[in-house]
Amino acid sequence: MFLTISTTGSAERPATDLGFLLHKHPGKAQAFSTAHGTAHVFYPEADDSRCTAALLLEVDPVALVRRARGKGRGGAPDSALAQYVNDRPYAASSLLAVALSSVFASAMKGQCKARPELPGQPLPLRVELPAVPARGGAGLVRRLFEPLGWTVRAEPVPLDEAFPEWGESRYVRLGLEGKRTVADALRHLYVLLPVLDDAKHYWVAPDEVDKLLRTGEGWLEDHPEQKLIVGRYLARRRSLTRDALERLELARLAEADDTAVEEIDNAVEESADTEDRPVPLAVQRRAAILGVLREVKAARVLDLGCGQGQLLGELLKERQFTDIVGMDVSMRALQEARRRLRLDRMPERQSERLRLVQGSLAYTDARLKGYDAAVLSEVVEHVDLPRLSALEYAVFGAARPRTVVVTTPNVEYNVRWESLPAGHVRHGDHRFEWTREEFRAWAAEVAGRHGYEVEFRPVGPDDPEVGPPTQLAYFRQAEPAPTTPTAPATRTAPTAPATRTAPTTPAKEAQA
């Protein structure tokens, strides 16, 4: 793959300033290792009047196939053949975009320590790419780049010049000219090259939303092809696309109102003359849990089955909670929680309050001892009933926090959900859903066996006929700890077969 960036200058403002902006000396040829090959940077011409920087990416097809684990490019149905016959070494794609972000990382961020005044100065730039896959043709290329201030030359490449009747290929020779900053040019290419190709050589994970918004800041919010760009860049993953579009709209509104995004996002909470909107049940559930934790003045809190970290985020907002642990059996859920909470960007003082650990509530765990409170929010219904005794002992018998908060759906309320078919549970992974009587009976037995007292509270609207949508049990250690004939049952619980023969049973895959 090949790309050139050229600019012109004068004796007063030499074109070789491009070398400062790209952090690559015009007098040297340099090579950089990438995940799928080697990137070479060199300057075919470099003087005061004209300077051209070239990026040549040599793709290692074998490394590409190995890293893709045999799936081929984009996991296409013809991927077996695509491993051997493909355009990857030649046509600009997400491979080139990743190389740009790796080789010119500082330039893309607009950083230049040697000449800090340069990154913000627009330059007369010319970008050339001899082969760009364009699913949508030259017309789409213009629709993507012209709104960004580029003069676009997109020449379709014929399938075979010797046989013009065969028509055009899906590739174009791309030339861009305009007065832009180097950082803008690189960020436009980074986003739009894979959009034109409509494919990526790697799995699109949730963190791609942050990459897109960070790289698209300042131009994507108002781009007329915003939906197409977002959809293609995120491989048409609906949940990621929806998230990105919502955040872009917030950014656009914040810029229009000259205010912070957070203020726009929280505007619906202000007491304005607008129609009241229902508070989501998940928000009400977290508020009820936080209310209990505040009451008992808990400082060290366990979120067991933390899922994607929504409750952890609320706990971090309050200084009362000084030691917070989120545990889940799913590494994927923990990775998503880490991304959502932005742990990598969190101030050190705040990140020291939080730990994310992998573990299963089917087993006792010494790491869970000594905490003021434990939360099992929408967890128990994800456990097979025969395994529930193992979870019970791991939390109430072994870890023994002073307070335990358990929430679970109230199956009686399901008749109030118009979209829920009769006889169905609320989530496909729910092993059961309890009535109010069943939940109270289970909670009372657990409290009696392990020396706790239990109190019940509704979460959500408390329907006079079917009760609330979510039921909450608040356990607290009885004082003084009672000695009852049932104590031996507590001591023998660890040897129950269910605890030791359930290695594949998760406590929870994700929050309902």
XYZ file of C-alpha atoms in Angstrom:
512
model
C 0.000 0.000 0.000
C 1.267 3.443 -0.843
C 0.359 6.972 0.285
C 2.007 10.350 -0.209
C 1.409 13.677 1.539
C 2.850 16.757 -0.166
C 2.975 20.456 0.636
C 4.529 23.575 -0.849
C 6.388 26.407 0.840
C 8.833 29.251 0.533
C 12.099 30.406 2.056
C 10.154 32.115 4.858
C 8.006 29.031 5.506
C 9.878 26.044 4.098
C 7.904 23.032 2.935
C 10.252 20.805 4.916
C 8.365 21.869 8.051
C 6.286 18.816 7.122
C 9.078 16.744 8.676
C 8.545 18.452 12.050
C 4.802 17.824 11.880
C 5.161 14.143 10.996
C 8.079 13.667 13.434
C 10.085 12.033 10.634
C 13.325 13.600 9.354
C 13.274 14.324 5.593
C 16.882 13.197 5.277
C 16.241 9.659 6.532
C 14.422 6.545 5.402
C 12.846 4.795 8.380
C 11.100 1.453 8.905
C 8.526 0.580 11.578
C 7.120 -2.810 12.536
C 3.333 -3.110 12.575
C 1.068 -5.987 13.534
C 0.793 -7.123 9.918
C 4.018 -6.062 8.232
C 6.527 -3.240 7.902
C 5.837 0.454 7.312
C 8.515 2.508 5.514
C 8.602 6.322 5.654
C 10.783 8.280 3.240
C 10.810 11.576 1.334
C 10.991 11.426 -2.499
C 11.501 15.199 -2.499
C 12.331 17.660 0.246
C 13.313 21.308 -0.236
C 11.987 24.717 0.712
C 9.509 24.889 -2.181
C 8.105 21.364 -2.117
C 8.182 18.410 0.268
C 6.582 14.978 -0.108
C 6.392 12.305 2.602
C 5.639 8.753 1.493
C 4.320 5.829 3.505
C 4.824 2.368 2.022
C 3.185 -0.495 3.909
C 4.459 -3.977 3.162
C 1.825 -6.429 4.364
C 2.888 -9.885 5.518
C 0.012 -12.086 4.246
C 1.044 -15.030 6.409
C 1.039 -12.919 9.578
C -2.332 -11.488 8.607
C -3.890 -14.941 8.211
C -2.388 -16.185 11.450
C -3.594 -13.209 13.452
C -7.060 -13.555 11.933
C -7.066 -17.218 13.053
C -8.124 -18.381 9.634
C -11.211 -16.191 9.350
C -9.908 -14.166 6.433
C -10.632 -10.512 5.862
C -13.792 -9.456 7.573
C -14.938 -13.058 8.014
C -16.473 -13.082 4.535
C -18.167 -16.276 3.249
C -15.337 -16.730 0.713
C -12.677 -16.178 3.353
C -10.894 -19.470 2.630
C -10.037 -18.270 -0.882
C -9.506 -14.700 0.303
C -6.544 -15.811 2.380
C -4.630 -16.529 -0.844
C -6.194 -14.265 -3.480
C -6.845 -10.772 -2.162
C -5.998 -7.083 -2.467
C -4.567 -6.633 1.026
C -0.967 -5.858 0.051
C -2.001 -3.200 -2.484
C -5.301 -1.419 -1.763
C -5.617 1.137 1.034
C -7.774 -0.303 3.803
C -8.011 -0.495 7.587
C -4.493 -1.961 7.506
C -3.180 1.357 6.187
C -5.350 3.301 8.636
C -3.849 1.405 11.575
C -0.342 2.000 10.175
C -1.076 5.741 9.953
C -2.153 5.879 13.599
C 0.914 3.912 14.658
C 3.625 5.618 12.597
C 2.198 9.167 12.809
C 0.610 8.982 16.280
C 1.928 12.337 17.515
C 1.091 14.057 14.230
C -2.477 12.759 14.387
C -2.837 14.216 17.892
C -1.515 17.584 16.703
C 1.613 17.466 18.853
C 5.013 18.937 17.982
C 7.337 19.729 20.888
C 10.102 21.072 18.646
C 7.791 23.565 16.875
C 4.580 23.861 18.956
C 3.230 26.632 16.715
C 3.120 24.399 13.606
C 0.332 21.828 14.272
C -2.426 24.430 14.299
C -1.405 26.021 10.992
C -3.317 24.873 7.872
C -1.009 23.956 4.996
C -1.662 23.499 1.270
C -1.748 19.699 1.248
C -2.021 17.117 -1.497
C -2.716 13.476 -0.616
C -2.320 10.716 -3.210
C -3.380 7.060 -2.957
C -3.063 4.949 -6.138
C -5.556 2.255 -5.102
C -8.478 2.750 -2.728
C -11.357 0.249 -2.499
C -14.579 2.254 -2.706
C -17.818 0.349 -2.174
C -20.093 3.049 -3.510
C -17.855 4.324 -6.289
C -16.324 7.705 -6.957
C -19.571 9.402 -5.968
C -19.312 8.130 -2.412
C -15.679 9.246 -2.202
C -16.739 12.794 -3.036
C -19.653 12.706 -0.570
C -17.274 11.732 2.199
C -14.329 14.073 1.577
C -15.785 17.202 -0.073
C -17.773 18.316 3.038
C -14.438 18.331 4.882
C -12.989 20.987 2.575
C -11.086 18.743 0.163
C -11.023 19.034 -3.593
C -11.475 15.418 -4.640
C -10.146 13.569 -7.672
C -11.467 10.008 -7.743
C -10.640 8.142 -10.957
C -12.218 4.692 -11.277
C -9.695 1.961 -12.073
C -10.776 -0.291 -14.983
C -10.858 -4.032 -14.406
C -8.482 -4.455 -17.325
C -7.291 -1.638 -19.576
C -6.962 -4.119 -22.451
C -10.661 -4.996 -22.143
C -12.574 -1.770 -21.470
C -15.877 -3.586 -22.073
C -15.372 -5.351 -18.759
C -16.102 -2.077 -17.010
C -14.738 -0.514 -13.867
C -13.421 -2.168 -10.740
C -14.401 -1.095 -7.238
C -11.088 0.781 -6.858
C -10.293 4.437 -7.439
C -7.125 6.486 -7.757
C -7.650 9.063 -5.055
C -6.239 12.578 -4.922
C -7.141 15.132 -2.245
C -6.149 18.786 -2.246
C -6.972 21.429 0.315
C -5.663 23.778 2.955
C -5.871 21.700 6.106
C -3.761 20.892 9.152
C -1.743 17.691 8.924
C -3.581 16.329 11.963
C -6.952 16.848 10.240
C -5.736 15.114 7.082
C -4.506 12.071 8.991
C -7.657 11.812 11.086
C -9.884 12.028 7.989
C -7.927 9.214 6.330
C -7.885 7.090 9.485
C -11.677 7.064 9.698
C -12.721 7.194 6.050
C -10.388 4.613 4.462
C -12.054 1.655 6.244
C -15.446 3.306 5.656
C -14.822 3.323 1.889
C -13.619 -0.281 2.013
C -16.622 -1.181 4.209
C -14.514 -3.791 6.021
C -11.946 -4.119 8.797
C -9.203 -6.643 9.264
C -9.870 -6.914 13.015
C -12.828 -7.520 15.317
C -14.786 -4.354 16.092
C -14.998 -4.183 19.875
C -16.884 -1.590 21.977
C -13.745 0.512 22.414
C -13.973 1.324 18.675
C -16.734 3.808 19.570
C -14.285 5.817 21.674
C -11.680 5.670 18.886
C -14.193 6.931 16.340
C -15.442 9.808 18.485
C -11.938 10.812 19.504
C -10.652 10.816 15.925
C -13.830 12.348 14.508
C -13.994 15.178 17.039
C -14.574 18.509 15.366
C -15.824 17.211 12.003
C -17.937 14.085 12.377
C -20.643 15.784 14.470
C -21.930 17.772 11.462
C -20.929 15.537 8.546
C -23.889 14.978 6.167
C -22.943 11.280 5.818
C -22.562 10.789 9.554
C -24.834 7.730 9.812
C -23.126 5.967 6.918
C -19.676 6.701 8.357
C -20.585 5.494 11.839
C -22.385 2.384 10.602
C -19.580 1.260 8.301
C -16.763 2.137 10.688
C -18.407 0.060 13.435
C -19.063 -2.872 11.070
C -22.821 -2.261 11.282
C -22.982 -3.441 14.872
C -26.301 -1.918 15.915
C -25.629 -1.397 19.608
C -22.285 0.301 18.956
C -23.716 2.419 16.142
C -26.603 3.586 18.322
C -24.231 4.472 21.160
C -21.947 6.456 18.843
C -24.796 8.388 17.199
C -26.313 9.319 20.561
C -22.973 10.623 21.836
C -22.389 12.561 18.618
C -25.782 14.225 18.949
C -24.963 15.242 22.536
C -21.672 16.716 21.365
C -23.424 18.642 18.581
C -26.029 20.061 20.976
C -23.356 20.992 23.516
C -21.383 22.881 20.874
C -24.505 24.683 19.663
C -25.364 25.741 23.226
C -21.721 26.522 24.110
C -21.915 24.269 27.155
C -20.489 20.999 28.453
C -21.752 17.644 27.202
C -22.485 16.606 30.795
C -24.880 19.525 31.235
C -26.775 18.598 28.071
C -26.870 14.944 29.121
C -28.339 15.835 32.514
C -30.779 18.426 31.212
C -33.761 16.064 31.520
C -33.184 15.914 35.275
C -33.721 19.624 35.747
C -37.059 20.801 37.069
C -38.221 22.437 33.870
C -41.681 22.809 32.404
C -41.420 19.611 30.407
C -43.370 16.388 30.448
C -42.149 13.952 33.108
C -40.404 10.938 31.665
C -40.425 7.560 33.414
C -37.205 6.703 35.215
C -35.798 3.415 33.883
C -36.181 0.492 36.273
C -32.420 -0.129 36.233
C -31.855 3.432 37.492
C -34.463 2.992 40.229
C -32.844 -0.306 41.234
C -29.404 1.257 41.593
C -30.890 4.140 43.598
C -32.571 1.693 45.995
C -29.324 -0.235 46.489
C -27.351 2.961 47.121
C -29.997 4.022 49.621
C -29.430 0.892 51.697
C -25.638 1.226 51.516
C -25.852 4.818 52.703
C -28.137 3.800 55.594
C -25.687 1.219 56.916
C -22.720 3.580 56.335
C -20.877 0.948 54.320
C -17.392 1.937 53.167
C -16.050 -1.344 51.738
C -18.497 -2.772 49.193
C -18.627 -5.875 46.970
C -20.612 -5.820 43.729
C -20.950 -9.559 43.040
C -21.911 -10.271 39.454
C -21.009 -6.695 38.526
C -21.609 -7.194 34.782
C -20.681 -4.113 32.767
C -20.137 -1.939 35.827
C -23.186 0.334 35.954
C -23.477 0.107 39.758
C -19.704 0.438 40.155
C -19.885 3.759 38.344
C -22.494 5.031 40.812
C -20.451 3.842 43.799
C -17.359 5.662 42.538
C -19.293 8.945 42.503
C -19.678 8.897 46.312
C -16.688 9.355 48.616
C -18.357 7.244 51.306
C -17.349 4.099 49.410
C -13.583 3.881 49.861
C -12.951 0.248 48.806
C -15.028 -1.139 45.937
C -14.674 -4.581 44.370
C -16.508 -5.672 41.234
C -16.528 -9.421 40.611
C -17.928 -11.345 37.656
C -17.370 -14.773 36.123
C -17.185 -13.263 32.622
C -13.876 -11.712 31.543
C -15.697 -10.069 28.637
C -18.060 -8.333 31.080
C -15.105 -7.136 33.160
C -13.368 -5.772 30.073
C -16.539 -3.910 29.131
C -16.793 -2.548 32.685
C -13.187 -1.362 32.457
C -13.979 0.410 29.158
C -17.228 1.974 30.380
C -15.602 3.254 33.569
C -12.568 4.489 31.592
C -10.186 3.032 34.140
C -7.194 3.805 31.932
C -8.025 7.543 32.109
C -9.311 7.658 35.680
C -7.349 9.771 38.205
C -5.092 7.578 40.327
C -6.751 8.635 43.562
C -10.093 7.398 42.264
C -8.844 4.253 40.533
C -7.208 3.114 43.784
C -10.711 2.720 45.254
C -11.750 0.113 42.680
C -10.683 -3.440 41.853
C -12.159 -5.721 39.181
C -11.689 -9.451 39.798
C -12.846 -12.592 38.042
C -14.546 -15.229 40.151
C -17.526 -17.530 40.463
C -20.034 -17.445 43.298
C -20.300 -21.226 43.017
C -17.137 -21.340 45.178
C -15.972 -19.757 48.410
C -13.410 -17.019 47.871
C -11.088 -15.644 50.552
C -10.876 -12.327 48.662
C -14.493 -11.578 49.608
C -14.032 -11.615 53.382
C -14.031 -8.555 55.594
C -16.374 -6.240 53.665
C -19.093 -4.038 55.064
C -21.629 -4.878 52.367
C -22.195 -7.116 49.359
C -24.639 -6.517 46.524
C -26.238 -9.251 44.405
C -28.177 -7.175 41.893
C -30.171 -9.335 39.466
C -27.827 -12.288 40.061
C -29.630 -15.141 41.818
C -32.079 -15.714 38.960
C -29.137 -16.543 36.671
C -28.137 -19.515 38.848
C -29.600 -22.998 38.446
C -31.750 -23.766 41.492
C -29.664 -26.826 42.530
C -26.579 -24.581 42.583
C -28.176 -21.814 44.625
C -27.070 -23.356 47.935
C -23.439 -23.003 46.817
C -23.901 -19.279 46.142
C -25.716 -18.926 49.460
C -22.840 -20.422 51.428
C -20.136 -18.547 49.487
C -21.753 -15.190 50.347
C -23.599 -15.630 53.654
C -21.594 -18.493 55.167
C -18.007 -17.823 54.070
C -17.652 -14.135 53.107
C -20.171 -12.945 55.755
C -20.371 -9.204 55.035
C -22.276 -7.208 57.645
C -24.924 -6.301 55.048
C -26.137 -8.090 51.917
C -28.496 -6.508 49.370
C -30.254 -8.854 46.938
C -32.550 -7.751 44.113
C -34.431 -10.026 41.734
C -37.421 -9.746 39.363
C -40.940 -10.195 40.699
C -42.548 -12.660 38.297
C -46.044 -11.545 39.327
C -45.382 -8.136 37.780
C -44.647 -9.653 34.361
C -48.306 -9.404 33.373
C -47.854 -5.620 33.351
C -45.212 -5.789 30.579
C -47.155 -5.537 27.338
C -44.154 -6.640 25.272
C -43.506 -9.794 27.342
C -45.396 -12.887 26.110
C -47.299 -14.816 28.742
C -45.226 -17.494 30.426
C -41.871 -15.989 29.371
C -39.150 -14.760 31.725
C -37.652 -11.294 31.300
C -34.244 -12.498 30.113
C -33.231 -15.596 28.170
C -30.583 -16.505 30.777
C -32.976 -16.436 33.750
C -33.223 -19.925 35.269
C -36.286 -18.900 37.266
C -38.218 -15.860 38.464
C -39.798 -15.831 41.920
C -43.127 -14.615 43.212
C -43.034 -12.341 46.246
C -43.933 -15.246 48.511
C -41.204 -17.486 47.055
C -38.550 -14.808 47.402
C -39.539 -14.032 50.985
C -39.469 -17.699 51.915
C -35.992 -18.189 50.408
C -34.625 -15.045 52.044
C -36.058 -15.962 55.465
C -34.470 -19.428 55.307
C -31.090 -17.984 54.296
C -31.227 -15.400 57.086
C -32.127 -18.051 59.677
C -29.363 -20.429 58.613
C -26.597 -17.840 58.694
C -27.486 -15.476 61.520
C -28.968 -12.552 59.586
C -32.145 -10.523 59.845
C -33.938 -9.619 56.627
C -36.136 -6.738 55.512
C -37.968 -6.396 52.176
C -38.458 -3.278 50.075
C -40.180 -2.612 46.735
C -38.270 -1.207 43.746
C -40.344 0.590 41.139
C -44.090 1.241 41.226
C -45.718 -0.968 43.888
C -48.803 -2.289 42.105
C -51.593 -3.075 44.633
C -52.390 -6.334 42.836
C -49.054 -7.744 41.639
C -46.468 -5.806 43.641
C -43.344 -4.024 42.357
C -41.376 -5.025 39.234
C -38.246 -5.661 41.324
C -38.069 -7.005 44.860
C -35.230 -6.163 47.227
C -34.099 -8.045 50.326
C -31.835 -6.263 52.800
C -29.929 -8.684 55.074
C -28.017 -7.518 58.145
C -26.158 -9.601 60.676
C -28.192 -10.229 63.797
C -26.715 -8.889 67.019
C -25.837 -10.802 69.066
C -25.261 -13.704 66.661
C -27.831 -16.359 67.533
C -26.867 -19.912 68.389
C -29.518 -22.229 67.017
C -29.759 -25.964 66.300
C -29.310 -25.194 62.620
C -25.641 -24.135 63.062
C -24.227 -27.513 61.921
C -25.931 -27.061 58.550
C -23.847 -23.939 58.025
C -20.602 -25.768 58.782
C -21.338 -28.631 56.417
C -22.326 -26.429 53.469
C -18.811 -26.179 51.985
C -18.704 -29.906 51.373
C -21.932 -29.919 49.404
C -21.322 -31.623 46.022
C -22.888 -28.713 44.142
C -20.091 -26.410 45.294
C -17.269 -28.629 44.080
C -18.741 -30.065 40.913
C -19.937 -26.875 39.207
C -16.867 -25.451 37.496
C -18.784 -24.545 34.362
C -21.743 -22.884 36.088
C -21.499 -19.075 36.004
C -22.956 -16.983 38.753
C -24.028 -14.491 36.186
C -23.113 -13.771 32.561
C -24.479 -10.244 32.432
C -26.890 -7.983 34.274
C -30.514 -8.282 33.248
